[in-house]
PDB file of C-alpha atoms in Angstrom:
ATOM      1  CA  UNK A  19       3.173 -16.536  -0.199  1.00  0.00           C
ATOM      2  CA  UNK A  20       5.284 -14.853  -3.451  1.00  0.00           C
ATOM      3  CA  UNK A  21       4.183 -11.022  -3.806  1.00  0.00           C
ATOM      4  CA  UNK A  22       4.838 -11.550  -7.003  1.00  0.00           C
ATOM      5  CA  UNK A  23       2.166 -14.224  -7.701  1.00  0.00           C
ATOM      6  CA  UNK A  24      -0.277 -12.765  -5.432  1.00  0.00           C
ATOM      7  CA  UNK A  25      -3.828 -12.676  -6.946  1.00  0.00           C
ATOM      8  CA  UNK A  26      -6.027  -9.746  -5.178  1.00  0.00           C
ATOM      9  CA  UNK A  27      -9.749  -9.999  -4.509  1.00  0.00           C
ATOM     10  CA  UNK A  28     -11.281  -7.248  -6.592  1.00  0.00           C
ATOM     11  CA  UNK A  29     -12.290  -5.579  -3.130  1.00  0.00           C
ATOM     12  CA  UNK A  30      -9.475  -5.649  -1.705  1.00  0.00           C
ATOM     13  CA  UNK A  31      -8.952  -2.437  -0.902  1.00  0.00           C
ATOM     14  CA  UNK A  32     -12.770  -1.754  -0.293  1.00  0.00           C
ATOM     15  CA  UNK A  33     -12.846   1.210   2.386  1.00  0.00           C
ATOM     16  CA  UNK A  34      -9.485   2.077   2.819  1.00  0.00           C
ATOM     17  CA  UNK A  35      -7.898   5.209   2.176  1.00  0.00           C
ATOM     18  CA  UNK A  36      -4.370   5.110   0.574  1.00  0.00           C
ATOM     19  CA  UNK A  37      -1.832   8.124  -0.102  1.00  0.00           C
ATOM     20  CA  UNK A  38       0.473   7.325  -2.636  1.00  0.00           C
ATOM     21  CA  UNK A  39       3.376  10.085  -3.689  1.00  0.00           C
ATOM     22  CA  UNK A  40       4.411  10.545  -7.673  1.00  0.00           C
ATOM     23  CA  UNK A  41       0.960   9.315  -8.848  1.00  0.00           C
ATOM     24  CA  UNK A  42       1.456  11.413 -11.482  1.00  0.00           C
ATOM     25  CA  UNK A  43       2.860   8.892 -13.981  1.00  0.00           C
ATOM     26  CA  UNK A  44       5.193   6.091 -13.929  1.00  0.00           C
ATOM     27  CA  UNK A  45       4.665   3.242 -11.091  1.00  0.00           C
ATOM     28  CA  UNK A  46       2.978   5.837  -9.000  1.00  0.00           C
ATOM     29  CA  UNK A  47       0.025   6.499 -11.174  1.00  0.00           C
ATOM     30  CA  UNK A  48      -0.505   2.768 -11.932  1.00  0.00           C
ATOM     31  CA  UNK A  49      -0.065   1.853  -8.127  1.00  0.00           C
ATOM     32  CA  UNK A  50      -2.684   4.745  -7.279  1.00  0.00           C
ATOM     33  CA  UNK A  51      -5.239   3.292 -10.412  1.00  0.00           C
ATOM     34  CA  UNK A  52      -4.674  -0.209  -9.089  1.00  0.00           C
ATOM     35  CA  UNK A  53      -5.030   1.052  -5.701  1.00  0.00           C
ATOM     36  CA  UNK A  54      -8.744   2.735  -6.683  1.00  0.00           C
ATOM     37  CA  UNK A  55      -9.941  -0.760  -9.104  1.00  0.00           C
ATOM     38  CA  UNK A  56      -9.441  -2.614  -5.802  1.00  0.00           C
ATOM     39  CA  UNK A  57     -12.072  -0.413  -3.988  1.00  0.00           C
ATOM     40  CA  UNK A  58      -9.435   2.530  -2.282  1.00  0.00           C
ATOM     41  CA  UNK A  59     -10.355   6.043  -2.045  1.00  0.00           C
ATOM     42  CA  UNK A  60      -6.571   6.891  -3.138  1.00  0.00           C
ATOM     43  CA  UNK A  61      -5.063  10.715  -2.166  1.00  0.00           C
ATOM     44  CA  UNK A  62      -2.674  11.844  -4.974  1.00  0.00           C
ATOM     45  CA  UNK A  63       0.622  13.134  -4.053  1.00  0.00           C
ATOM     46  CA  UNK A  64       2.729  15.044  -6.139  1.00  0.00           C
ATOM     47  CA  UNK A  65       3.591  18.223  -7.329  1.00  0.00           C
ATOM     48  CA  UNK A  66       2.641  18.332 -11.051  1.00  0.00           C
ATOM     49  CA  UNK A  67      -1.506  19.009 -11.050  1.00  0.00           C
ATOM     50  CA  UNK A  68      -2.136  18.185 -14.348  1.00  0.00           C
ATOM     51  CA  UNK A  69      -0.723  15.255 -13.616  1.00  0.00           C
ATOM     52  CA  UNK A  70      -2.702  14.421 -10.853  1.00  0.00           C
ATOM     53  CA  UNK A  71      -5.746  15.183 -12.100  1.00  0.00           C
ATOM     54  CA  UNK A  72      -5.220  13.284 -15.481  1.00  0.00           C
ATOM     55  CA  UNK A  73      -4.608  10.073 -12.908  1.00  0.00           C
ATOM     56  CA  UNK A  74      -8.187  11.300 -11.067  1.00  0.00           C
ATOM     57  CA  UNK A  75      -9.778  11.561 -14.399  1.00  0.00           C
ATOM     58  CA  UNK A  76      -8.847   8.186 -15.157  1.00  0.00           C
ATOM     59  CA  UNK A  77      -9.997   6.448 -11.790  1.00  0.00           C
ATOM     60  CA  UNK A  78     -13.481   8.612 -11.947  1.00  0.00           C
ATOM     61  CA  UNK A  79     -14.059   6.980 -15.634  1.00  0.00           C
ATOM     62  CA  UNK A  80     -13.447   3.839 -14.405  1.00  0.00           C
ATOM     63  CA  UNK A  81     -15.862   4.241 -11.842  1.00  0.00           C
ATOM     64  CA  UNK A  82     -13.270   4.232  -8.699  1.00  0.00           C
ATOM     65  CA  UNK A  83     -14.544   5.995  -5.387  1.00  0.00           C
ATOM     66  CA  UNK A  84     -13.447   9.327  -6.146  1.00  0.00           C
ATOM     67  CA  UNK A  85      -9.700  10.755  -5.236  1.00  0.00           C
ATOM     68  CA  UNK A  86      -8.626  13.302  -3.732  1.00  0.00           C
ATOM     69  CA  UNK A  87      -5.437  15.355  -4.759  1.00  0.00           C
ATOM     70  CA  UNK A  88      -2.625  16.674  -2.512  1.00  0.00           C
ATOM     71  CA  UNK A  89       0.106  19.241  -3.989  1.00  0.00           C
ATOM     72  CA  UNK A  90       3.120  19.417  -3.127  1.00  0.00           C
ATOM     73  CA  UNK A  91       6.904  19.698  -3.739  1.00  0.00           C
ATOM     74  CA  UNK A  92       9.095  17.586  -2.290  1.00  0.00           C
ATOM     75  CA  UNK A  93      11.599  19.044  -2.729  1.00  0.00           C
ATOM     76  CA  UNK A  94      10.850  22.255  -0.866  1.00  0.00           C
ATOM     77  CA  UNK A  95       8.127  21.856   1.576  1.00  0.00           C
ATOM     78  CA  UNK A  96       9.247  21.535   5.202  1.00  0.00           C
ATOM     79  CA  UNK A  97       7.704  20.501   8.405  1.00  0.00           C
ATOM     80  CA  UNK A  98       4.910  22.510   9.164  1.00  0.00           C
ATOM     81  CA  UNK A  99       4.096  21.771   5.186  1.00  0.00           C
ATOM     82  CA  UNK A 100       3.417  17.831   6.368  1.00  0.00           C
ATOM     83  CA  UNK A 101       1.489  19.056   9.249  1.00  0.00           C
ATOM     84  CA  UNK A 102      -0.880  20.690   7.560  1.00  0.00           C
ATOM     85  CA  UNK A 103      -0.843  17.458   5.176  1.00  0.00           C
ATOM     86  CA  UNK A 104      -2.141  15.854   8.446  1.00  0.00           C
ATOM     87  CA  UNK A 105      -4.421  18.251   9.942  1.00  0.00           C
ATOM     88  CA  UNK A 106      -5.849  18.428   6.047  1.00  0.00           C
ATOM     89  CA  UNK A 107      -6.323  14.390   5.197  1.00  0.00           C
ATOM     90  CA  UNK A 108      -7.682  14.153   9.122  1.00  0.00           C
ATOM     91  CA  UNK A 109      -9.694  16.462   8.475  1.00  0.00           C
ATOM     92  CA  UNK A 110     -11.496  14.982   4.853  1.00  0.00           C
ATOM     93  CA  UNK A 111     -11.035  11.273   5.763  1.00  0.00           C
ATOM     94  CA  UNK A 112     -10.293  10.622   9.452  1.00  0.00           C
ATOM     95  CA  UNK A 113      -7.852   8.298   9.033  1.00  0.00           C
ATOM     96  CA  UNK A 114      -5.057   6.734   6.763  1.00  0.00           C
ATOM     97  CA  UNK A 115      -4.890   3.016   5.677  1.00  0.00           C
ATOM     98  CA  UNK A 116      -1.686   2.920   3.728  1.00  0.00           C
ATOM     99  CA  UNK A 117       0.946   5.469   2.511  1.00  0.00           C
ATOM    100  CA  UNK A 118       2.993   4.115  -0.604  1.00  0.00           C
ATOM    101  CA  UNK A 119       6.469   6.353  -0.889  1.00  0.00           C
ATOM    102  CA  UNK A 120       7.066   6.141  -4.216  1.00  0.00           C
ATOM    103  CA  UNK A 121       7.617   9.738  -5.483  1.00  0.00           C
ATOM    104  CA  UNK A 122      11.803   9.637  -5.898  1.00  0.00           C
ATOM    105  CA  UNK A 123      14.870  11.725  -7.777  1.00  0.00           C
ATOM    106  CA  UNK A 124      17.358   9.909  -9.587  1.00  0.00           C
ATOM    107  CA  UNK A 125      20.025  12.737  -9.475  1.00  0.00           C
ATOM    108  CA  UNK A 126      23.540  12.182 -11.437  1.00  0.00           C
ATOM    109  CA  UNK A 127      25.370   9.099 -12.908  1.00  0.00           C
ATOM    110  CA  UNK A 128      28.478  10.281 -12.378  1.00  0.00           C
ATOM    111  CA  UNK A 129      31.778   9.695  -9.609  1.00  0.00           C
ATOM    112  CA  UNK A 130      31.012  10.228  -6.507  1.00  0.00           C
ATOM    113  CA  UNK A 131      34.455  12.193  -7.579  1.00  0.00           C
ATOM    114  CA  UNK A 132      32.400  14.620  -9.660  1.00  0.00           C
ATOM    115  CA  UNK A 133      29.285  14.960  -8.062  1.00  0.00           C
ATOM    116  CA  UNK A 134      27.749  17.919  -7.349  1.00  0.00           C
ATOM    117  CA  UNK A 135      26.671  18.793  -3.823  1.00  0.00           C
ATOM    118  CA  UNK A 136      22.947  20.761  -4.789  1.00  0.00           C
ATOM    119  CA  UNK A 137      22.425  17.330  -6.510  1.00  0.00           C
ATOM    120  CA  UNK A 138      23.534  15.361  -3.977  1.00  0.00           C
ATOM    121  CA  UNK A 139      21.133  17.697  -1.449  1.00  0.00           C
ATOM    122  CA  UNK A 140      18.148  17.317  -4.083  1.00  0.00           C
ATOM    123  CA  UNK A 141      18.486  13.302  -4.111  1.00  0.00           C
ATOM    124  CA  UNK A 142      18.569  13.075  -0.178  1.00  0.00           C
ATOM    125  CA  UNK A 143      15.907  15.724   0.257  1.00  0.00           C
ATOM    126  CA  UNK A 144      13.110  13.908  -1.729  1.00  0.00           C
ATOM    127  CA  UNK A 145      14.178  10.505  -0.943  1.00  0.00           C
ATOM    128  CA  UNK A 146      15.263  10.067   2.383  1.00  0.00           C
ATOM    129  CA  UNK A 147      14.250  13.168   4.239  1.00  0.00           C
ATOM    130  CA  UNK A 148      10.965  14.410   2.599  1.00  0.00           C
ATOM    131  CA  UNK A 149       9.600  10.570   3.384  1.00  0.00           C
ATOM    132  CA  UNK A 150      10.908  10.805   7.147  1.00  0.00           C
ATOM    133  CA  UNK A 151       8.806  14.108   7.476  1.00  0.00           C
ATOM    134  CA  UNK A 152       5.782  12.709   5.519  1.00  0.00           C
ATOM    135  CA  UNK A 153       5.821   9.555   7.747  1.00  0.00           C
ATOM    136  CA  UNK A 154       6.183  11.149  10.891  1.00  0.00           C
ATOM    137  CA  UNK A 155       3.055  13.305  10.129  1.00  0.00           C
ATOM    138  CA  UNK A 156       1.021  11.325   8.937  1.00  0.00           C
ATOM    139  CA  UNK A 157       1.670   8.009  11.717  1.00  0.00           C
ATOM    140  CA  UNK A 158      -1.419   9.357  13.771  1.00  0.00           C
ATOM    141  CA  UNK A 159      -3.572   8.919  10.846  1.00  0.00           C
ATOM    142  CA  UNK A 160      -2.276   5.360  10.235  1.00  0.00           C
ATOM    143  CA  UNK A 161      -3.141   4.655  13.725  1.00  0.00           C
ATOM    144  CA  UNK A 162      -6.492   4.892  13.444  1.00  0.00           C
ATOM    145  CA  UNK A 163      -6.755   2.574  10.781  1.00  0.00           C
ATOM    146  CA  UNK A 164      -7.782  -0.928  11.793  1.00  0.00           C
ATOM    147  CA  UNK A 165      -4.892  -2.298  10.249  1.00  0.00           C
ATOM    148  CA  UNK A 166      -2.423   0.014   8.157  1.00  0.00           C
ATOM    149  CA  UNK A 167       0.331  -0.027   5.849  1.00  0.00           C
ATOM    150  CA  UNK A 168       3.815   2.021   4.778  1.00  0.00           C
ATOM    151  CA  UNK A 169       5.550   1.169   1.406  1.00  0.00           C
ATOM    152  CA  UNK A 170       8.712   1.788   0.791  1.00  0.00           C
ATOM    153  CA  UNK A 171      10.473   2.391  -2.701  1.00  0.00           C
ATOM    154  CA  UNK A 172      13.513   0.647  -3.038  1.00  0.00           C
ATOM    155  CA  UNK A 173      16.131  -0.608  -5.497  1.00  0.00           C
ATOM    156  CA  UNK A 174      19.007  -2.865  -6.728  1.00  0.00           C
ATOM    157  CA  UNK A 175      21.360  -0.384  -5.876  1.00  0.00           C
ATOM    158  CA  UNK A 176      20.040  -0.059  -2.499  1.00  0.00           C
ATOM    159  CA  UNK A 177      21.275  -3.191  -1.516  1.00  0.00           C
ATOM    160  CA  UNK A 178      24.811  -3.531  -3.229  1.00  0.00           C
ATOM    161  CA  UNK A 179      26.206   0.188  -3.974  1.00  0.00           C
ATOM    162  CA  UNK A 180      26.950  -0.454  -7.900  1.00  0.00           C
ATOM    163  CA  UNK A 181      29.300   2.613  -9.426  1.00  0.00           C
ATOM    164  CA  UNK A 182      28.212   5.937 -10.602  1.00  0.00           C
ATOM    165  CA  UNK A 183      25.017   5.762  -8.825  1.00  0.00           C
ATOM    166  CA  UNK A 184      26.068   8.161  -6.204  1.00  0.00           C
ATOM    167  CA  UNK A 185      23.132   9.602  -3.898  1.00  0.00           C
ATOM    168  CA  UNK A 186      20.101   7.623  -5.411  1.00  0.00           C
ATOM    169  CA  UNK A 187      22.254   4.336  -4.095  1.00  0.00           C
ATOM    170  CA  UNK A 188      23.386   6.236  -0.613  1.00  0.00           C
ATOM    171  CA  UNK A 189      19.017   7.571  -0.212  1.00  0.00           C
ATOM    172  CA  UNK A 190      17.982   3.932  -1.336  1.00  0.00           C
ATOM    173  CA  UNK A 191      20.537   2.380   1.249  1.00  0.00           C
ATOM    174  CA  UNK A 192      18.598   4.764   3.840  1.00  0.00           C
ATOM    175  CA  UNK A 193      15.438   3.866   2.629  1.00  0.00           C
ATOM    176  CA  UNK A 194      15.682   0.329   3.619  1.00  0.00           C
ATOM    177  CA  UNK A 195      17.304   1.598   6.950  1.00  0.00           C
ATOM    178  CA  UNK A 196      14.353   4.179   7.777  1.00  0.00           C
ATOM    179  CA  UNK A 197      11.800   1.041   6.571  1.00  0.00           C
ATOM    180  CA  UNK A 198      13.578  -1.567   9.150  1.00  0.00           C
ATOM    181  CA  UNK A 199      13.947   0.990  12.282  1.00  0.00           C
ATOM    182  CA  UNK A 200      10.392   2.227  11.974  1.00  0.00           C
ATOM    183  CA  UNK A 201       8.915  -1.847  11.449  1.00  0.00           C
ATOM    184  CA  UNK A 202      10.785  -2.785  14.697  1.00  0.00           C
ATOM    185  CA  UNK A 203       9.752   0.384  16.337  1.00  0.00           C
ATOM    186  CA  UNK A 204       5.943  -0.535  15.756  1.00  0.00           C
ATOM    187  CA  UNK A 205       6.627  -3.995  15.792  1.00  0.00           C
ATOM    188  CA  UNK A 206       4.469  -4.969  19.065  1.00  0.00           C
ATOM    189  CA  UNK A 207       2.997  -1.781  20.201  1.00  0.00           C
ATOM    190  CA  UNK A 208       1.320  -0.707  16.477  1.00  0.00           C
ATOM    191  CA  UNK A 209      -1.509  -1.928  13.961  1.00  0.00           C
ATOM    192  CA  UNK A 210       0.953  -0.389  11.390  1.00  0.00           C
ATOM    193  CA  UNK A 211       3.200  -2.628   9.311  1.00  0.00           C
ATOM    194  CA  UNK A 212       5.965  -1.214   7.729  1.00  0.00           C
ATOM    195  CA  UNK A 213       7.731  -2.860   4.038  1.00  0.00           C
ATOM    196  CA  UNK A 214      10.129  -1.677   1.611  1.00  0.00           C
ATOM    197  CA  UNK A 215       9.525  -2.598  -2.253  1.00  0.00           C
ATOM    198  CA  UNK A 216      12.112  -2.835  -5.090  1.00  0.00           C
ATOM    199  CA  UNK A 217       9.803  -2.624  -8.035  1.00  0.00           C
ATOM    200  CA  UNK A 218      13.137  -4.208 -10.448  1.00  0.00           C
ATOM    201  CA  UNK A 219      13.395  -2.939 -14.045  1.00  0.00           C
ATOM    202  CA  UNK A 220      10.152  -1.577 -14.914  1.00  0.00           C
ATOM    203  CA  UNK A 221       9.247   0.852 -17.799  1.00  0.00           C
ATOM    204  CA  UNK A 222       9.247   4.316 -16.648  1.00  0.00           C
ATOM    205  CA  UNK A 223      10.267   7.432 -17.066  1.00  0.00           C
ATOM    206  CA  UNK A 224      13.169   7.719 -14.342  1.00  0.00           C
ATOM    207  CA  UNK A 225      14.362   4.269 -16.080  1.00  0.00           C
ATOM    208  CA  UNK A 226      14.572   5.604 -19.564  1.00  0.00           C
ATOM    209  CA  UNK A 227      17.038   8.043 -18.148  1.00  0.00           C
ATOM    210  CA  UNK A 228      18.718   6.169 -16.166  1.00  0.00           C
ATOM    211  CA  UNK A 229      19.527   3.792 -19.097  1.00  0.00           C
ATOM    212  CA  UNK A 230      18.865   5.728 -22.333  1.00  0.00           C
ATOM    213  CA  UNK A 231      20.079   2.648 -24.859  1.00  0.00           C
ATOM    214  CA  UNK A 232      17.894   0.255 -23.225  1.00  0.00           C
ATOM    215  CA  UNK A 233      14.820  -1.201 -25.336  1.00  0.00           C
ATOM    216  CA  UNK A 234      11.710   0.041 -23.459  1.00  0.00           C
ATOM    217  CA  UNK A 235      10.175  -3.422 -24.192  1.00  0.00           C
ATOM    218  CA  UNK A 236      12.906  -5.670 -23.072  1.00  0.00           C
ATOM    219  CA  UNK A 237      11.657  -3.941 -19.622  1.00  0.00           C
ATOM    220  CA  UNK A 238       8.130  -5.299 -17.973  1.00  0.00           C
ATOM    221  CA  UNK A 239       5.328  -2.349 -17.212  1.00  0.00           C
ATOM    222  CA  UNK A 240       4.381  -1.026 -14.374  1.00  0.00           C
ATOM    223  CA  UNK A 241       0.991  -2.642 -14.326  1.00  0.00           C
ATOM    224  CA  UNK A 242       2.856  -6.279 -14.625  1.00  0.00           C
ATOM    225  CA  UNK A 243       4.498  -5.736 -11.076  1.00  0.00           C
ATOM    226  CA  UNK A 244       1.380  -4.652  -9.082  1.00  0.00           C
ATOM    227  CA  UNK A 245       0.544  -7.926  -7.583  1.00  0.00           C
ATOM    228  CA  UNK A 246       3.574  -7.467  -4.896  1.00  0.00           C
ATOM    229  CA  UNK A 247       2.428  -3.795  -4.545  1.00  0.00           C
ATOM    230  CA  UNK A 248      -1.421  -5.167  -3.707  1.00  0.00           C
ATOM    231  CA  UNK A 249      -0.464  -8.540  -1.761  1.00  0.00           C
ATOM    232  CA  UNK A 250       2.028  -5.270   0.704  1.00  0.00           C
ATOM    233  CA  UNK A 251      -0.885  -3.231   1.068  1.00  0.00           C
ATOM    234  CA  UNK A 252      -4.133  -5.389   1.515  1.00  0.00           C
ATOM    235  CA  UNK A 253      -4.907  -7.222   4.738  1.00  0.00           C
ATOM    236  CA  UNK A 254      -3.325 -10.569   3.484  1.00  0.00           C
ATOM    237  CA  UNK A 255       0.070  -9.362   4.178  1.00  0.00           C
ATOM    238  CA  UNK A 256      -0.616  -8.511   8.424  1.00  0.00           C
ATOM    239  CA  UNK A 257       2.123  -9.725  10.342  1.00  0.00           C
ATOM    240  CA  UNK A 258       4.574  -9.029   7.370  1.00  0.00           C
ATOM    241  CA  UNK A 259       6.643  -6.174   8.525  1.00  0.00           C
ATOM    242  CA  UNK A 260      10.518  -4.572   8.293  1.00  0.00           C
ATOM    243  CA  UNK A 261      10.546  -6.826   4.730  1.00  0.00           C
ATOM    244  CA  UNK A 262      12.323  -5.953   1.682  1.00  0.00           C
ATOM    245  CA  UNK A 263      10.510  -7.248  -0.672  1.00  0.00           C
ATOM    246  CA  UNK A 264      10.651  -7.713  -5.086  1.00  0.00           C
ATOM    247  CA  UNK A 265       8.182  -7.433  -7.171  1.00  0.00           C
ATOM    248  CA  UNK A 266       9.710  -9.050 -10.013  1.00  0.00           C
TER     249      UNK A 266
END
């Protein structure tokens, strides 16, 4: 089976409850819209509530099971902050059927010569460290899911380190590390399946910085890459865990 040709059932996701960070805009929001066409009650994660709730506003139109929005920064929040996350989701939906981490900082382009340490801290703080914590929380939830899923974000430069990419590269090398000890932790012993995805050149908002002369269009949208995102999260990918996986 290629993700990237997968064709869902429309309800695929029919009564599961997915938690998917950055749904504000970019992938995240088209992930978490996908997510909700497909049948998913989908919990928005981020930390800009406008945002959000522009994203909810858009899956109530289009007659999705209604969302629910989660706050928070990344950035700052620390441990207790994801157990209350828990205690919170438990406590509206009784369980968790897939978590997509796709929330992430792109920090400098610049030598690792000249980069700066707060940046550095920033990058590895919302990509690697803020995802560990999430994760952690929230595996009890996952658990009681008949069958449940864990996305990973990752990238290009996660595989081969390419220059000037500094801490993004290092906290997508990590990703994939974090994704493959977890999947052969649960491997076994756990209805939880655990994938990373590298989503590829997509139009975005983090991409437009990261390459400011690049034609927009040359680039495919988000919604063109969601068949590898669905086929990861819906029951036709059990058994398919500690993959790396491209959705272009």
């Amino acid at each position: 089976m290629n993700p990237k040709n997968y064709q869902a059932p429309d309800r695929l996701l029919e009564n599961k409850v997915i938690a998917v960070t950055g749904a504000g805009d970019g992938i995240g929001a088209v992930a978490a819209k996908t997510f909700a066409a497909h049948g998913a009650t989908v919990i928005l994660i981020g930390r800009t509530v406008p945002k959000l709730e522009a994203v909810y506003d858009e899956i109530e139109a289009a007659g999705g099971p209604q969302p629910g929005i989660y706050p928070i920064c990344l950035n700052g929040a620390v441990e207790k902050d994801y157990q209350d996350m828990h205690d919170r989701l438990e406590e509206i939906f009784g369980k968790l059927d897939g978590l997509l981490h796709n929330a992430g900082e792109l920090g400098q382009r610049t030598p690792i010569a000249n980069y700066k340490l707060e940046s550095w801290q920033k990058v590895m703080q919302v990509n690697v460290t803020a995802q560990f914590l999430m994760t952690k929380s929230l595996l009890p939830l996952l658990e009681k899911a008949d069958h449940a899923s864990i996305i990973f974000t990752s990238s290009g430069v996660g595989r081969v380190g390419k220059p000037f990419w500094g801490a993004y590269a290092v906290s997508k090398f990590a990703t994939e590390g974090l994704c493959q000890v977890l999947a052969n932790e649960l491997d076994g012993t756990s209805n939880i399946r655990v994938n990373c995805i590298n989503p590829g050149a997509t139009r975005t908002r983090m991409r437009a910085v990261a390459y400011p002369a690049e034609n927009p269009a040359s680039v495919k949208t988000p919604q063109e890459i969601m068949p590898a995102y669905l086929y990861l999260m819906g029951d036709d990918s059990q058994g398919i865990t500690g993959r790396s996986v491209d959705a272009q």
